[in-house]
Each structure stands twice: as C-alpha cells, then as structure tokens.
Amino acid sequence: MAAVSRDAVLAVLSQYQDPYLNANLFAADCLRELNVDESGVRAHFTLPYPAGLQTTGVAQMLEMMLASQLEVSAQISIDWQVSAGRTQVQVPGMQGVKNIIAVASGKGGVGKSTTAANLALALARDGAKVGVLDADIYGPSQGILFGVPAGTKPAVQDQKHFVPLKAHGIELMSMAFLVDDNTPMVWRGPMVSGALLQLITQTAWSDLDYLVVDMPPGTGDIQLTLAQKVPVAGSVIVTTPQDLALLDAKKGIEMFSKVHIPVLGVVENMAVHICSNCGHSEHLFGEGGGARLAEQYGVELLASLPLSILIREQSDSGKPTVLAEPECQISMVYQDLARHTAARLASLNSQAPAMPSIEVSDD
C-alpha cells in the first residue's frame, strides 16, 4: 500500500464520536494499540462499557473511513470490556461485583421494577455478567418479572450464604424467594433494613459486571441503609411525565445527592400512548416531564418509553420485552438505555475521586 503516516491515521480515526461516551475514542482513552506499516493499519480499542454487536459496526465504519480517505486497505480489530467499579468497601458476598446500579423512584407505580428488569437483560444481551437484587421488601416484583416459579427457594452455601437463583442468564435475589407469596411484610423500618442487609451480606454473588438493585419507592430507611452499607456506583431515576410523579422523583434525586451517589440519568415511562386501533398518539400523563426534570438537575434523559400494553403483558408473563421481542422498537430503547447507563457510569468511574464518607442523621 502507499505510505501512510501514523498522524494521518489518527486524524481519520479521531473523526468517530462514540454516541454513548459523547467523545472520540482518543478523548475517551479507548485506543490501546496502533500499528501502521506497509502491510496495513491495525488498531486495537477497548470500550469501557458493554456494546455487543455495536463494536462490529464501529469496526466496519472505521475500516471504510480509512479506506476512503487514505486509500488504504485497513484491518481494524475492536474489542470491548466492562469497566471495573470503584468499590470503596468490601461487603461480604459482593467482593466480585464491579458496579452497583440503583434503580429508584420517589413514587410507586411508575414502572421502576420493569425498567430494572429490562435494563439488566439489555446489559446481559450486550455481553455483561449481571445480577438483580430486589430491595423492595414490602412488594418484591423481580421473581414474577423473570418468571421464577412460585415457591422456588435459593440453595444455601456453607450453611450461611444464599445462592442467587438464575433466570434468563441473570442472577436474582429477592425476599420473595424466602417467604410465602401470600405473607405480608408487616414490619417496622428497622426490621426491613435488617432484612435488606441480610440479603446483601448473605448472598453469594458470582463475579458480576453489574448488580442492578430494584429499590422500593420513597426516600426512607431502606434507601438510607443501602447508601450507607453498599458502595452504589450510580443511580437511575424512573418517573412518568405526571407532575405528581415528577415531584417525588425530585425527592429521589435530592436524596441520592445528599448521600453522594451520582444520578446517572432519568428514565421517563408512559411518555405517550399510541392507540392500537387507530394509531392516534396521546400524552395521557403530560408531555416532556422527564426531559424537564433531567435538564433541571443537569443529568441525561436516558430513555423515554411509551405506555404500551406489550410491556405490561410481557412483564406479567415472566418474559420482559428485551427477552420476549429483542428486535422490537421498545427493546431497542431499552438497549440504548443500557448503553447510555453503562457508558455514563464508565465516564464517572474514570474521573471520580474516592467517595467521601456518608453521614446520615437519625432524626
């Protein structure tokens, strides 16, 4: 091939902006190796978030850019890895967990658990090792969402650790696996916090890239217990466009700010309803609320999802949308949500100082 300089190759490669890191591959420190000689161009990149088949498309795009602009036949290999989390304390049973993501809402009924399940499945579909901790002691939902048969109990390891259940490639742990379906949790706050700590410290998670924690609604004991005892790397706030939901979502964002947990972004559920008969679209719960909330707090709007009967039916059947119809438009939104969440977390991990100590008043 014609002689090509290393600088010319770098100039071409730097034109590609990663859509999730919002930077070119050099600014994001993704280039690991670059060889330019008479045999061609060989570049080796590492993406700090799971991207699945996206890496194949990026490699092909970069090859075409080099071939067209430099008139060379280039061979470019791109691989990716999940960035390690910045775990500040060693929690028993969680030493191998790299990133803990809390999915939260200030208000119930906004689709938080469904979002957590589809986020976990989308991360796994892109190649990550993922677990889900159902921290909603009063109303656990993840067993139903993942189709775990009623009455299924976790095995016990070394007479002291629960072995998380596995469903659709995801490790799962929930209070629902330890009690009868019809048993109400009539517990006061300290008992609930103690139960959550048991789930956290007595579950033998394997080496996970991400542990998605499905938080209960509100900003009370469970949320504070989790913030104090577990090194949560970032949080995702779920809301609907409705003013009442947005009010409570703001409280959730403020709570995470007080306990020094970064908010990775906002997910807006039930943003629009499209009639299955006539195709008419209507904003039943208001319009643009999630975007305004994200703008107010300087965070990303990670996804905006419709009010869809498919999401409800697939969730109730134990096969959330990402699993039931992986190529449908809604699944693509969840996949985009997963990549934005993981990339945002990777960016924070690469620049974050050590986490400050957390002080929470007992008042």
Short mmCIF file of N, CA, C and O in Angstrom, two decimals, residues 99-123 130-137 139 141-142 145-146 196 210-219 222-223 226-227 230 232-239 248-249 252-253 255-256 261-269 302-303 305 334 337-338 341-342 345:
data_model
loop_
_atom_site.label_atom_id
_atom_site.label_comp_id
_atom_site.label_asym_id
_atom_site.label_seq_id
_atom_site.Cartn_x
_atom_site.Cartn_y
_atom_site.Cartn_z
N ASN A 99 -19.86 -3.07 39.56
CA ASN A 99 -20.67 -1.86 39.53
C ASN A 99 -22.05 -2.15 40.11
O ASN A 99 -22.71 -3.10 39.69
N ILE A 100 -22.50 -1.33 41.05
CA ILE A 100 -23.83 -1.46 41.61
C ILE A 100 -24.67 -0.27 41.16
O ILE A 100 -24.29 0.88 41.38
N ILE A 101 -25.78 -0.56 40.49
CA ILE A 101 -26.66 0.48 39.96
C ILE A 101 -27.99 0.40 40.68
O ILE A 101 -28.67 -0.64 40.64
N ALA A 102 -28.39 1.48 41.33
CA ALA A 102 -29.69 1.53 42.00
C ALA A 102 -30.72 2.13 41.05
O ALA A 102 -30.51 3.20 40.50
N VAL A 103 -31.82 1.40 40.83
CA VAL A 103 -32.92 1.91 40.02
C VAL A 103 -34.03 2.31 40.99
O VAL A 103 -34.56 1.47 41.72
N ALA A 104 -34.35 3.60 41.00
CA ALA A 104 -35.21 4.12 42.06
C ALA A 104 -36.28 5.06 41.51
O ALA A 104 -36.19 5.55 40.38
N SER A 105 -37.28 5.30 42.35
CA SER A 105 -38.30 6.30 42.04
C SER A 105 -38.82 6.81 43.37
O SER A 105 -38.80 6.10 44.37
N GLY A 106 -39.28 8.02 43.38
CA GLY A 106 -39.86 8.52 44.61
C GLY A 106 -41.27 8.01 44.81
O GLY A 106 -41.79 7.99 45.91
N LYS A 107 -41.88 7.53 43.73
CA LYS A 107 -43.30 7.16 43.74
C LYS A 107 -43.47 5.75 43.18
O LYS A 107 -42.77 5.36 42.26
N GLY A 108 -44.41 5.00 43.73
CA GLY A 108 -44.70 3.68 43.19
C GLY A 108 -45.57 3.76 41.95
O GLY A 108 -46.20 4.78 41.67
N GLY A 109 -45.58 2.68 41.18
CA GLY A 109 -46.47 2.60 40.03
C GLY A 109 -45.98 3.30 38.78
O GLY A 109 -46.76 3.52 37.85
N VAL A 110 -44.69 3.64 38.73
CA VAL A 110 -44.17 4.34 37.55
C VAL A 110 -43.36 3.41 36.64
O VAL A 110 -42.76 3.86 35.66
N GLY A 111 -43.32 2.11 36.95
CA GLY A 111 -42.61 1.16 36.10
C GLY A 111 -41.16 0.96 36.45
O GLY A 111 -40.36 0.52 35.62
N LYS A 112 -40.81 1.20 37.73
CA LYS A 112 -39.41 1.09 38.16
C LYS A 112 -38.90 -0.35 38.06
O LYS A 112 -37.81 -0.59 37.53
N SER A 113 -39.66 -1.31 38.56
CA SER A 113 -39.22 -2.70 38.55
C SER A 113 -39.09 -3.23 37.12
O SER A 113 -38.16 -3.97 36.79
N THR A 114 -40.03 -2.87 36.27
CA THR A 114 -39.97 -3.28 34.86
C THR A 114 -38.74 -2.69 34.20
O THR A 114 -38.05 -3.36 33.41
N THR A 115 -38.43 -1.43 34.51
CA THR A 115 -37.24 -0.80 33.97
C THR A 115 -35.98 -1.51 34.44
O THR A 115 -35.06 -1.77 33.65
N ALA A 116 -35.93 -1.85 35.74
CA ALA A 116 -34.75 -2.54 36.29
C ALA A 116 -34.54 -3.88 35.61
O ALA A 116 -33.41 -4.25 35.26
N ALA A 117 -35.62 -4.63 35.41
CA ALA A 117 -35.50 -5.95 34.77
C ALA A 117 -35.01 -5.83 33.34
O ALA A 117 -34.11 -6.56 32.90
N ASN A 118 -35.59 -4.92 32.57
CA ASN A 118 -35.19 -4.76 31.17
C ASN A 118 -33.79 -4.17 31.04
O ASN A 118 -33.05 -4.52 30.11
N LEU A 119 -33.41 -3.30 31.96
CA LEU A 119 -32.04 -2.77 31.98
C LEU A 119 -31.05 -3.90 32.19
O LEU A 119 -30.04 -4.00 31.48
N ALA A 120 -31.33 -4.78 33.16
CA ALA A 120 -30.44 -5.91 33.43
C ALA A 120 -30.34 -6.84 32.22
O ALA A 120 -29.24 -7.27 31.84
N LEU A 121 -31.46 -7.15 31.61
CA LEU A 121 -31.46 -8.04 30.45
C LEU A 121 -30.74 -7.41 29.27
O LEU A 121 -30.04 -8.10 28.51
N ALA A 122 -30.88 -6.11 29.09
CA ALA A 122 -30.20 -5.43 27.99
C ALA A 122 -28.69 -5.41 28.20
O ALA A 122 -27.91 -5.60 27.25
N LEU A 123 -28.25 -5.17 29.43
CA LEU A 123 -26.81 -5.22 29.73
C LEU A 123 -26.26 -6.62 29.45
O LEU A 123 -25.18 -6.78 28.87
N VAL A 130 -24.54 -10.04 34.80
CA VAL A 130 -25.46 -9.15 35.51
C VAL A 130 -26.25 -9.90 36.58
O VAL A 130 -26.61 -11.07 36.41
N GLY A 131 -26.52 -9.21 37.67
CA GLY A 131 -27.40 -9.72 38.72
C GLY A 131 -28.44 -8.68 39.06
O GLY A 131 -28.27 -7.49 38.76
N VAL A 132 -29.53 -9.11 39.67
CA VAL A 132 -30.59 -8.21 40.12
C VAL A 132 -30.89 -8.50 41.58
O VAL A 132 -31.17 -9.65 41.95
N LEU A 133 -30.82 -7.47 42.41
CA LEU A 133 -31.20 -7.56 43.82
C LEU A 133 -32.52 -6.82 43.99
O LEU A 133 -32.61 -5.62 43.73
N ASP A 134 -33.54 -7.54 44.41
CA ASP A 134 -34.85 -6.94 44.63
C ASP A 134 -34.89 -6.42 46.06
O ASP A 134 -35.07 -7.17 47.01
N ALA A 135 -34.69 -5.09 46.21
CA ALA A 135 -34.60 -4.49 47.54
C ALA A 135 -35.95 -4.01 48.06
O ALA A 135 -36.01 -3.41 49.13
N ASP A 136 -37.00 -4.26 47.29
CA ASP A 136 -38.33 -3.86 47.73
C ASP A 136 -38.90 -4.96 48.63
O ASP A 136 -39.52 -5.90 48.15
N ILE A 137 -38.63 -4.86 49.92
CA ILE A 137 -39.02 -5.90 50.86
C ILE A 137 -40.54 -6.04 50.94
O ILE A 137 -41.10 -7.14 51.01
N GLY A 139 -42.89 -5.15 48.65
CA GLY A 139 -43.57 -5.55 47.42
C GLY A 139 -42.62 -6.03 46.35
O GLY A 139 -42.47 -5.41 45.29
N SER A 141 -40.99 -7.72 43.17
CA SER A 141 -41.60 -7.98 41.86
C SER A 141 -40.71 -8.79 40.93
O SER A 141 -41.20 -9.34 39.93
N GLN A 142 -39.40 -8.86 41.21
CA GLN A 142 -38.48 -9.42 40.21
C GLN A 142 -38.71 -10.90 39.96
O GLN A 142 -38.47 -11.39 38.85
N LEU A 145 -41.36 -10.94 37.32
CA LEU A 145 -40.84 -10.40 36.06
C LEU A 145 -39.92 -11.39 35.34
O LEU A 145 -39.89 -11.43 34.11
N PHE A 146 -39.18 -12.19 36.11
CA PHE A 146 -38.25 -13.14 35.50
C PHE A 146 -38.83 -14.55 35.40
O PHE A 146 -38.12 -15.49 35.05
N LEU A 196 -32.92 -6.32 54.56
CA LEU A 196 -32.16 -5.94 53.36
C LEU A 196 -30.68 -6.23 53.55
O LEU A 196 -30.02 -6.76 52.65
N TYR A 210 -22.27 -5.95 36.60
CA TYR A 210 -23.28 -5.03 37.12
C TYR A 210 -24.25 -5.78 38.03
O TYR A 210 -24.71 -6.86 37.70
N LEU A 211 -24.55 -5.16 39.17
CA LEU A 211 -25.65 -5.61 40.01
C LEU A 211 -26.69 -4.49 39.99
O LEU A 211 -26.43 -3.38 40.47
N VAL A 212 -27.85 -4.78 39.42
CA VAL A 212 -28.93 -3.81 39.36
C VAL A 212 -29.81 -4.00 40.59
O VAL A 212 -30.32 -5.10 40.82
N VAL A 213 -29.97 -2.94 41.37
CA VAL A 213 -30.77 -3.01 42.59
C VAL A 213 -32.11 -2.34 42.34
O VAL A 213 -32.17 -1.14 42.06
N ASP A 214 -33.18 -3.12 42.43
CA ASP A 214 -34.53 -2.59 42.29
C ASP A 214 -34.96 -2.05 43.65
O ASP A 214 -35.30 -2.79 44.56
N MET A 215 -34.92 -0.72 43.76
CA MET A 215 -35.21 -0.07 45.05
C MET A 215 -36.71 0.04 45.29
O MET A 215 -37.50 0.11 44.34
N PRO A 216 -37.13 0.09 46.55
CA PRO A 216 -38.54 0.38 46.84
C PRO A 216 -38.81 1.87 46.59
O PRO A 216 -37.87 2.68 46.59
N PRO A 217 -40.06 2.25 46.39
CA PRO A 217 -40.35 3.67 46.23
C PRO A 217 -40.12 4.42 47.54
O PRO A 217 -40.16 3.84 48.62
N GLY A 218 -39.85 5.72 47.43
CA GLY A 218 -39.68 6.54 48.62
C GLY A 218 -38.23 6.88 48.90
O GLY A 218 -37.32 6.55 48.14
N THR A 219 -38.02 7.56 50.02
CA THR A 219 -36.67 8.00 50.42
C THR A 219 -36.46 7.72 51.92
O THR A 219 -35.97 8.58 52.66
N ILE A 222 -34.85 2.06 53.92
CA ILE A 222 -34.16 1.12 53.02
C ILE A 222 -33.18 1.87 52.14
O ILE A 222 -32.03 1.43 51.94
N GLN A 223 -33.60 3.01 51.60
CA GLN A 223 -32.71 3.77 50.73
C GLN A 223 -31.46 4.24 51.49
O GLN A 223 -30.34 4.15 50.98
N LEU A 226 -29.14 1.24 52.27
CA LEU A 226 -28.37 0.84 51.09
C LEU A 226 -27.23 1.82 50.83
O LEU A 226 -26.09 1.42 50.56
N ALA A 227 -27.52 3.12 50.94
CA ALA A 227 -26.50 4.13 50.67
C ALA A 227 -25.34 4.06 51.66
O ALA A 227 -24.19 4.28 51.31
N VAL A 230 -23.69 -0.08 51.23
CA VAL A 230 -23.30 -0.66 49.94
C VAL A 230 -22.69 0.43 49.06
O VAL A 230 -23.24 1.53 48.96
N VAL A 232 -22.81 1.94 46.20
CA VAL A 232 -23.57 2.12 44.96
C VAL A 232 -22.81 3.07 44.04
O VAL A 232 -22.46 4.19 44.43
N ALA A 233 -22.56 2.64 42.81
CA ALA A 233 -21.77 3.44 41.87
C ALA A 233 -22.59 4.54 41.23
O ALA A 233 -22.06 5.59 40.85
N GLY A 234 -23.89 4.32 41.05
CA GLY A 234 -24.73 5.31 40.41
C GLY A 234 -26.18 4.90 40.49
O GLY A 234 -26.51 3.74 40.75
N SER A 235 -27.07 5.86 40.26
CA SER A 235 -28.50 5.59 40.36
C SER A 235 -29.21 6.04 39.09
O SER A 235 -28.76 6.94 38.38
N VAL A 236 -30.32 5.37 38.80
CA VAL A 236 -31.20 5.72 37.69
C VAL A 236 -32.56 6.05 38.28
O VAL A 236 -33.12 5.26 39.04
N ILE A 237 -33.09 7.22 37.94
CA ILE A 237 -34.38 7.66 38.47
C ILE A 237 -35.46 7.41 37.43
O ILE A 237 -35.35 7.85 36.28
N VAL A 238 -36.52 6.71 37.84
CA VAL A 238 -37.63 6.39 36.95
C VAL A 238 -38.84 7.23 37.33
O VAL A 238 -39.18 7.34 38.52
N THR A 239 -39.49 7.82 36.33
CA THR A 239 -40.66 8.65 36.58
C THR A 239 -41.62 8.54 35.41
O THR A 239 -41.32 7.91 34.40
N ASP A 248 -42.09 13.60 43.31
CA ASP A 248 -41.44 12.56 44.10
C ASP A 248 -40.10 12.16 43.52
O ASP A 248 -39.17 11.81 44.26
N ALA A 249 -39.98 12.19 42.19
CA ALA A 249 -38.70 11.87 41.55
C ALA A 249 -37.63 12.89 41.96
O ALA A 249 -36.46 12.54 42.16
N GLY A 252 -36.21 11.91 45.15
CA GLY A 252 -35.25 10.83 44.99
C GLY A 252 -33.89 11.33 44.55
O GLY A 252 -32.85 10.89 45.06
N ILE A 253 -33.87 12.26 43.60
CA ILE A 253 -32.60 12.83 43.13
C ILE A 253 -31.90 13.57 44.27
O ILE A 253 -30.68 13.43 44.46
N MET A 255 -32.20 13.03 47.44
CA MET A 255 -31.72 12.06 48.42
C MET A 255 -30.37 11.49 47.99
O MET A 255 -29.42 11.41 48.78
N PHE A 256 -30.28 11.07 46.73
CA PHE A 256 -29.01 10.50 46.26
C PHE A 256 -27.89 11.54 46.31
O PHE A 256 -26.73 11.21 46.59
N ILE A 261 -24.30 9.73 46.00
CA ILE A 261 -24.44 8.73 44.95
C ILE A 261 -24.81 9.45 43.65
O ILE A 261 -25.85 10.11 43.60
N PRO A 262 -23.99 9.36 42.61
CA PRO A 262 -24.29 10.08 41.37
C PRO A 262 -25.59 9.59 40.73
O PRO A 262 -25.88 8.39 40.73
N VAL A 263 -26.35 10.51 40.19
CA VAL A 263 -27.53 10.16 39.40
C VAL A 263 -27.09 10.07 37.94
O VAL A 263 -26.66 11.06 37.35
N LEU A 264 -27.18 8.88 37.37
CA LEU A 264 -26.72 8.65 36.01
C LEU A 264 -27.69 9.25 34.99
O LEU A 264 -27.29 9.61 33.89
N GLY A 265 -28.96 9.35 35.37
CA GLY A 265 -29.93 9.92 34.45
C GLY A 265 -31.35 9.55 34.84
O GLY A 265 -31.60 8.91 35.87
N VAL A 266 -32.27 9.98 33.99
CA VAL A 266 -33.71 9.82 34.22
C VAL A 266 -34.31 8.96 33.13
O VAL A 266 -33.96 9.09 31.95
N VAL A 267 -35.20 8.05 33.51
CA VAL A 267 -36.00 7.27 32.56
C VAL A 267 -37.44 7.72 32.68
O VAL A 267 -38.00 7.71 33.78
N GLU A 268 -38.03 8.11 31.58
CA GLU A 268 -39.43 8.54 31.56
C GLU A 268 -40.29 7.43 30.99
O GLU A 268 -40.17 7.07 29.82
N ASN A 269 -41.14 6.87 31.83
CA ASN A 269 -42.08 5.83 31.39
C ASN A 269 -43.44 6.45 31.06
O ASN A 269 -43.78 7.53 31.54
N LEU A 302 -32.15 9.36 29.90
CA LEU A 302 -31.59 8.12 29.37
C LEU A 302 -32.53 7.42 28.40
O LEU A 302 -32.08 6.75 27.47
N ALA A 303 -33.84 7.55 28.62
CA ALA A 303 -34.81 6.88 27.75
C ALA A 303 -36.19 7.46 28.00
O ALA A 303 -36.51 7.92 29.10
N LEU A 305 -40.05 6.03 27.23
CA LEU A 305 -40.75 4.83 26.81
C LEU A 305 -42.25 5.05 26.76
O LEU A 305 -42.81 5.81 27.56
N TYR A 334 -34.69 0.12 25.28
CA TYR A 334 -34.06 -0.43 26.49
C TYR A 334 -32.57 -0.70 26.26
O TYR A 334 -31.74 -0.48 27.16
N LEU A 337 -30.86 2.50 26.46
CA LEU A 337 -30.82 2.87 27.88
C LEU A 337 -29.65 2.20 28.58
O LEU A 337 -28.89 2.83 29.33
N ALA A 338 -29.47 0.90 28.34
CA ALA A 338 -28.40 0.14 28.99
C ALA A 338 -27.03 0.69 28.60
O ALA A 338 -26.14 0.86 29.45
N THR A 341 -26.47 4.13 30.19
CA THR A 341 -26.24 3.98 31.63
C THR A 341 -24.83 3.48 31.91
O THR A 341 -24.11 4.04 32.75
N ALA A 342 -24.42 2.44 31.20
CA ALA A 342 -23.09 1.86 31.43
C ALA A 342 -21.98 2.82 31.01
O ALA A 342 -20.95 2.93 31.69
N LEU A 345 -21.69 5.58 33.56
CA LEU A 345 -21.03 5.05 34.75
C LEU A 345 -19.53 4.91 34.51
O LEU A 345 -18.71 5.25 35.38
#
